[in-house]
Amino acid sequence: MKKIILAGLLLAVGSVAMANSAQDVLKKARDDYYKQQEAERKAAKAPKKVERVKTETAEGVEEVEAEEEVKPRTPMEKLEYNANKAAIKVDYYERVVRSVAREEKELDGYNEVLGKKKSKKVKEQKAKTEKTKKAKK
């Protein structure tokens, strides 16, 4: 009789201890699963930065999705990425300078027609740009 009571008592205490350890294992597994899901969601969101670009066609306006490049991680990739960005900016500013020069020429033509005199600043700027053009050649 003592053996049966002792065995029942050990079984009851052991099952409670095993239940707690099983719950701990399940809790850890759940936490790991949720962390993994969260990491996958963040990873999925990061590279999917999409920029909508509107293009005009004969039929109307269409929206085209262009994916933005993922930022590089290694030093060499960063260097290439920055070089590409710099080249794009230089190209943009060169186009702006050409556009401004074209507009200035157009305004000079209008000023000649209207008979207006050029200001000293404009004359000095033209002289500087001509010198730099000659120096580049």
mmCIF file of C-alpha atoms in Angstrom:
data_model
loop_
_atom_site.group_PDB
_atom_site.id
_atom_site.type_symbol
_atom_site.label_atom_id
_atom_site.label_comp_id
_atom_site.label_asym_id
_atom_site.label_seq_id
_atom_site.Cartn_x
_atom_site.Cartn_y
_atom_site.Cartn_z
ATOM 1 C CA MET A 1 0.000 0.000 0.000
ATOM 2 C CA LYS A 2 2.842 2.349 0.840
ATOM 3 C CA LYS A 3 4.493 1.484 -2.435
ATOM 4 C CA ILE A 4 1.356 2.340 -4.397
ATOM 5 C CA ILE A 5 0.919 5.684 -2.622
ATOM 6 C CA LEU A 6 4.618 6.477 -3.060
ATOM 7 C CA ALA A 7 4.489 5.543 -6.754
ATOM 8 C CA GLY A 8 1.334 7.672 -7.249
ATOM 9 C CA LEU A 9 2.954 10.598 -5.454
ATOM 10 C CA LEU A 10 6.117 10.332 -7.592
ATOM 11 C CA LEU A 11 4.000 10.028 -10.718
ATOM 12 C CA ALA A 12 1.975 13.139 -9.808
ATOM 13 C CA VAL A 13 5.062 15.213 -8.982
ATOM 14 C CA GLY A 14 6.904 13.931 -12.046
ATOM 15 C CA SER A 15 4.012 14.660 -14.395
ATOM 16 C CA VAL A 16 3.790 18.254 -13.106
ATOM 17 C CA ALA A 17 7.527 18.730 -13.602
ATOM 18 C CA MET A 18 7.357 17.180 -17.069
ATOM 19 C CA ALA A 19 4.367 19.318 -17.958
ATOM 20 C CA ASN A 20 6.262 22.472 -16.977
ATOM 21 C CA SER A 21 9.290 21.474 -19.028
ATOM 22 C CA ALA A 22 7.059 20.563 -21.972
ATOM 23 C CA GLN A 23 5.342 23.951 -21.722
ATOM 24 C CA ASP A 24 8.727 25.654 -21.642
ATOM 25 C CA VAL A 25 9.803 23.777 -24.752
ATOM 26 C CA LEU A 26 6.573 24.719 -26.547
ATOM 27 C CA LYS A 27 6.926 28.345 -25.465
ATOM 28 C CA LYS A 28 10.501 28.496 -26.782
ATOM 29 C CA ALA A 29 9.432 26.891 -30.052
ATOM 30 C CA ARG A 30 6.610 29.436 -30.437
ATOM 31 C CA ASP A 31 8.953 32.349 -29.705
ATOM 32 C CA ASP A 32 11.480 31.085 -32.244
ATOM 33 C CA TYR A 33 8.734 30.624 -34.834
ATOM 34 C CA TYR A 34 7.389 34.161 -34.338
ATOM 35 C CA LYS A 35 10.893 35.655 -34.472
ATOM 36 C CA GLN A 36 11.534 33.800 -37.714
ATOM 37 C CA GLN A 37 8.235 35.007 -39.188
ATOM 38 C CA GLU A 38 9.013 38.601 -38.169
ATOM 39 C CA ALA A 39 12.482 38.385 -39.716
ATOM 40 C CA GLU A 40 10.988 37.056 -42.963
ATOM 41 C CA ARG A 41 8.459 39.904 -43.035
ATOM 42 C CA LYS A 42 11.190 42.499 -42.515
ATOM 43 C CA ALA A 43 13.382 40.889 -45.158
ATOM 44 C CA ALA A 44 10.471 40.810 -47.583
ATOM 45 C CA LYS A 45 9.669 44.495 -46.992
ATOM 46 C CA ALA A 46 13.215 45.862 -47.310
ATOM 47 C CA PRO A 47 14.153 45.028 -50.918
ATOM 48 C CA LYS A 48 10.671 45.596 -52.295
ATOM 49 C CA LYS A 49 10.877 49.370 -52.351
ATOM 50 C CA VAL A 50 8.969 50.094 -55.524
ATOM 51 C CA GLU A 51 8.875 53.419 -57.247
ATOM 52 C CA ARG A 52 5.974 54.227 -59.503
ATOM 53 C CA VAL A 53 6.974 56.013 -62.672
ATOM 54 C CA LYS A 54 4.394 57.614 -64.913
ATOM 55 C CA THR A 55 5.025 57.433 -68.622
ATOM 56 C CA GLU A 56 2.963 59.202 -71.223
ATOM 57 C CA THR A 57 1.998 57.290 -74.314
ATOM 58 C CA ALA A 58 -0.319 57.965 -77.218
ATOM 59 C CA GLU A 59 -3.182 56.200 -75.428
ATOM 60 C CA GLY A 60 -2.744 57.895 -72.053
ATOM 61 C CA VAL A 61 -0.708 57.718 -68.881
ATOM 62 C CA GLU A 62 0.649 54.371 -67.724
ATOM 63 C CA GLU A 63 2.190 53.577 -64.363
ATOM 64 C CA VAL A 64 5.289 51.455 -64.504
ATOM 65 C CA GLU A 65 6.825 49.896 -61.419
ATOM 66 C CA ALA A 66 10.590 50.074 -61.201
ATOM 67 C CA GLU A 67 12.351 48.249 -58.400
ATOM 68 C CA GLU A 68 14.927 50.210 -56.478
ATOM 69 C CA GLU A 69 18.276 48.559 -55.946
ATOM 70 C CA VAL A 70 18.986 47.045 -52.564
ATOM 71 C CA LYS A 71 21.714 48.907 -50.716
ATOM 72 C CA PRO A 72 25.062 47.121 -50.893
ATOM 73 C CA ARG A 73 26.711 45.513 -47.902
ATOM 74 C CA THR A 74 30.340 44.881 -48.804
ATOM 75 C CA PRO A 75 32.819 47.758 -49.154
ATOM 76 C CA MET A 76 33.331 47.088 -52.871
ATOM 77 C CA GLU A 77 29.572 47.054 -53.518
ATOM 78 C CA LYS A 78 29.227 50.311 -51.566
ATOM 79 C CA LEU A 79 31.971 51.891 -53.650
ATOM 80 C CA GLU A 80 30.328 50.831 -56.920
ATOM 81 C CA TYR A 81 26.908 51.952 -55.673
ATOM 82 C CA ASN A 82 28.232 55.390 -54.690
ATOM 83 C CA ALA A 83 30.129 55.742 -57.983
ATOM 84 C CA ASN A 84 26.932 55.010 -59.938
ATOM 85 C CA LYS A 85 24.954 57.517 -57.874
ATOM 86 C CA ALA A 86 27.659 60.155 -58.388
ATOM 87 C CA ALA A 87 27.707 59.547 -62.148
ATOM 88 C CA ILE A 88 23.934 59.992 -62.295
ATOM 89 C CA LYS A 89 24.161 63.267 -60.351
ATOM 90 C CA VAL A 90 26.993 64.572 -62.549
ATOM 91 C CA ASP A 91 24.959 63.761 -65.660
ATOM 92 C CA TYR A 92 21.968 65.616 -64.210
ATOM 93 C CA TYR A 93 23.990 68.727 -63.363
ATOM 94 C CA GLU A 94 25.649 68.730 -66.794
ATOM 95 C CA ARG A 95 22.197 68.702 -68.397
ATOM 96 C CA VAL A 96 21.128 71.591 -66.142
ATOM 97 C CA VAL A 97 24.201 73.624 -67.110
ATOM 98 C CA ARG A 98 23.552 73.014 -70.818
ATOM 99 C CA SER A 99 19.924 74.027 -70.362
ATOM 100 C CA VAL A 100 20.867 77.252 -68.569
ATOM 101 C CA ALA A 101 23.422 78.090 -71.268
ATOM 102 C CA ARG A 102 20.798 77.489 -73.955
ATOM 103 C CA GLU A 103 18.339 79.789 -72.156
ATOM 104 C CA GLU A 104 21.007 82.492 -71.769
ATOM 105 C CA LYS A 105 21.726 82.377 -75.503
ATOM 106 C CA GLU A 106 18.010 82.672 -76.187
ATOM 107 C CA LEU A 107 17.738 85.672 -73.850
ATOM 108 C CA ASP A 108 20.753 87.300 -75.528
ATOM 109 C CA GLY A 109 18.909 87.035 -78.824
ATOM 110 C CA TYR A 110 15.849 88.711 -77.310
ATOM 111 C CA ASN A 111 17.988 91.443 -75.739
ATOM 112 C CA GLU A 112 19.624 92.186 -79.101
ATOM 113 C CA VAL A 113 16.208 92.481 -80.729
ATOM 114 C CA LEU A 114 14.933 94.737 -77.945
ATOM 115 C CA GLY A 115 18.148 96.787 -77.930
ATOM 116 C CA LYS A 116 18.936 96.246 -74.252
ATOM 117 C CA LYS A 117 22.498 96.484 -73.035
ATOM 118 C CA LYS A 118 24.164 93.550 -71.312
ATOM 119 C CA SER A 119 25.122 93.918 -67.683
ATOM 120 C CA LYS A 120 28.756 93.735 -66.548
ATOM 121 C CA LYS A 121 28.152 90.503 -64.658
ATOM 122 C CA VAL A 122 26.909 88.731 -67.766
ATOM 123 C CA LYS A 123 29.932 89.904 -69.760
ATOM 124 C CA GLU A 124 32.334 88.714 -67.031
ATOM 125 C CA GLN A 125 30.635 85.320 -66.815
ATOM 126 C CA LYS A 126 30.830 84.836 -70.572
ATOM 127 C CA ALA A 127 34.522 85.695 -70.559
ATOM 128 C CA LYS A 128 35.163 83.143 -67.783
ATOM 129 C CA THR A 129 33.231 80.386 -69.540
ATOM 130 C CA GLU A 130 35.063 81.032 -72.803
ATOM 131 C CA LYS A 131 38.416 80.795 -70.988
ATOM 132 C CA THR A 132 37.462 77.486 -69.373
ATOM 133 C CA LYS A 133 36.264 76.102 -72.705
ATOM 134 C CA LYS A 134 39.567 77.029 -74.346
ATOM 135 C CA ALA A 135 41.526 75.530 -71.441
ATOM 136 C CA LYS A 136 39.635 72.210 -71.746
ATOM 137 C CA LYS A 137 40.445 71.931 -75.451
#
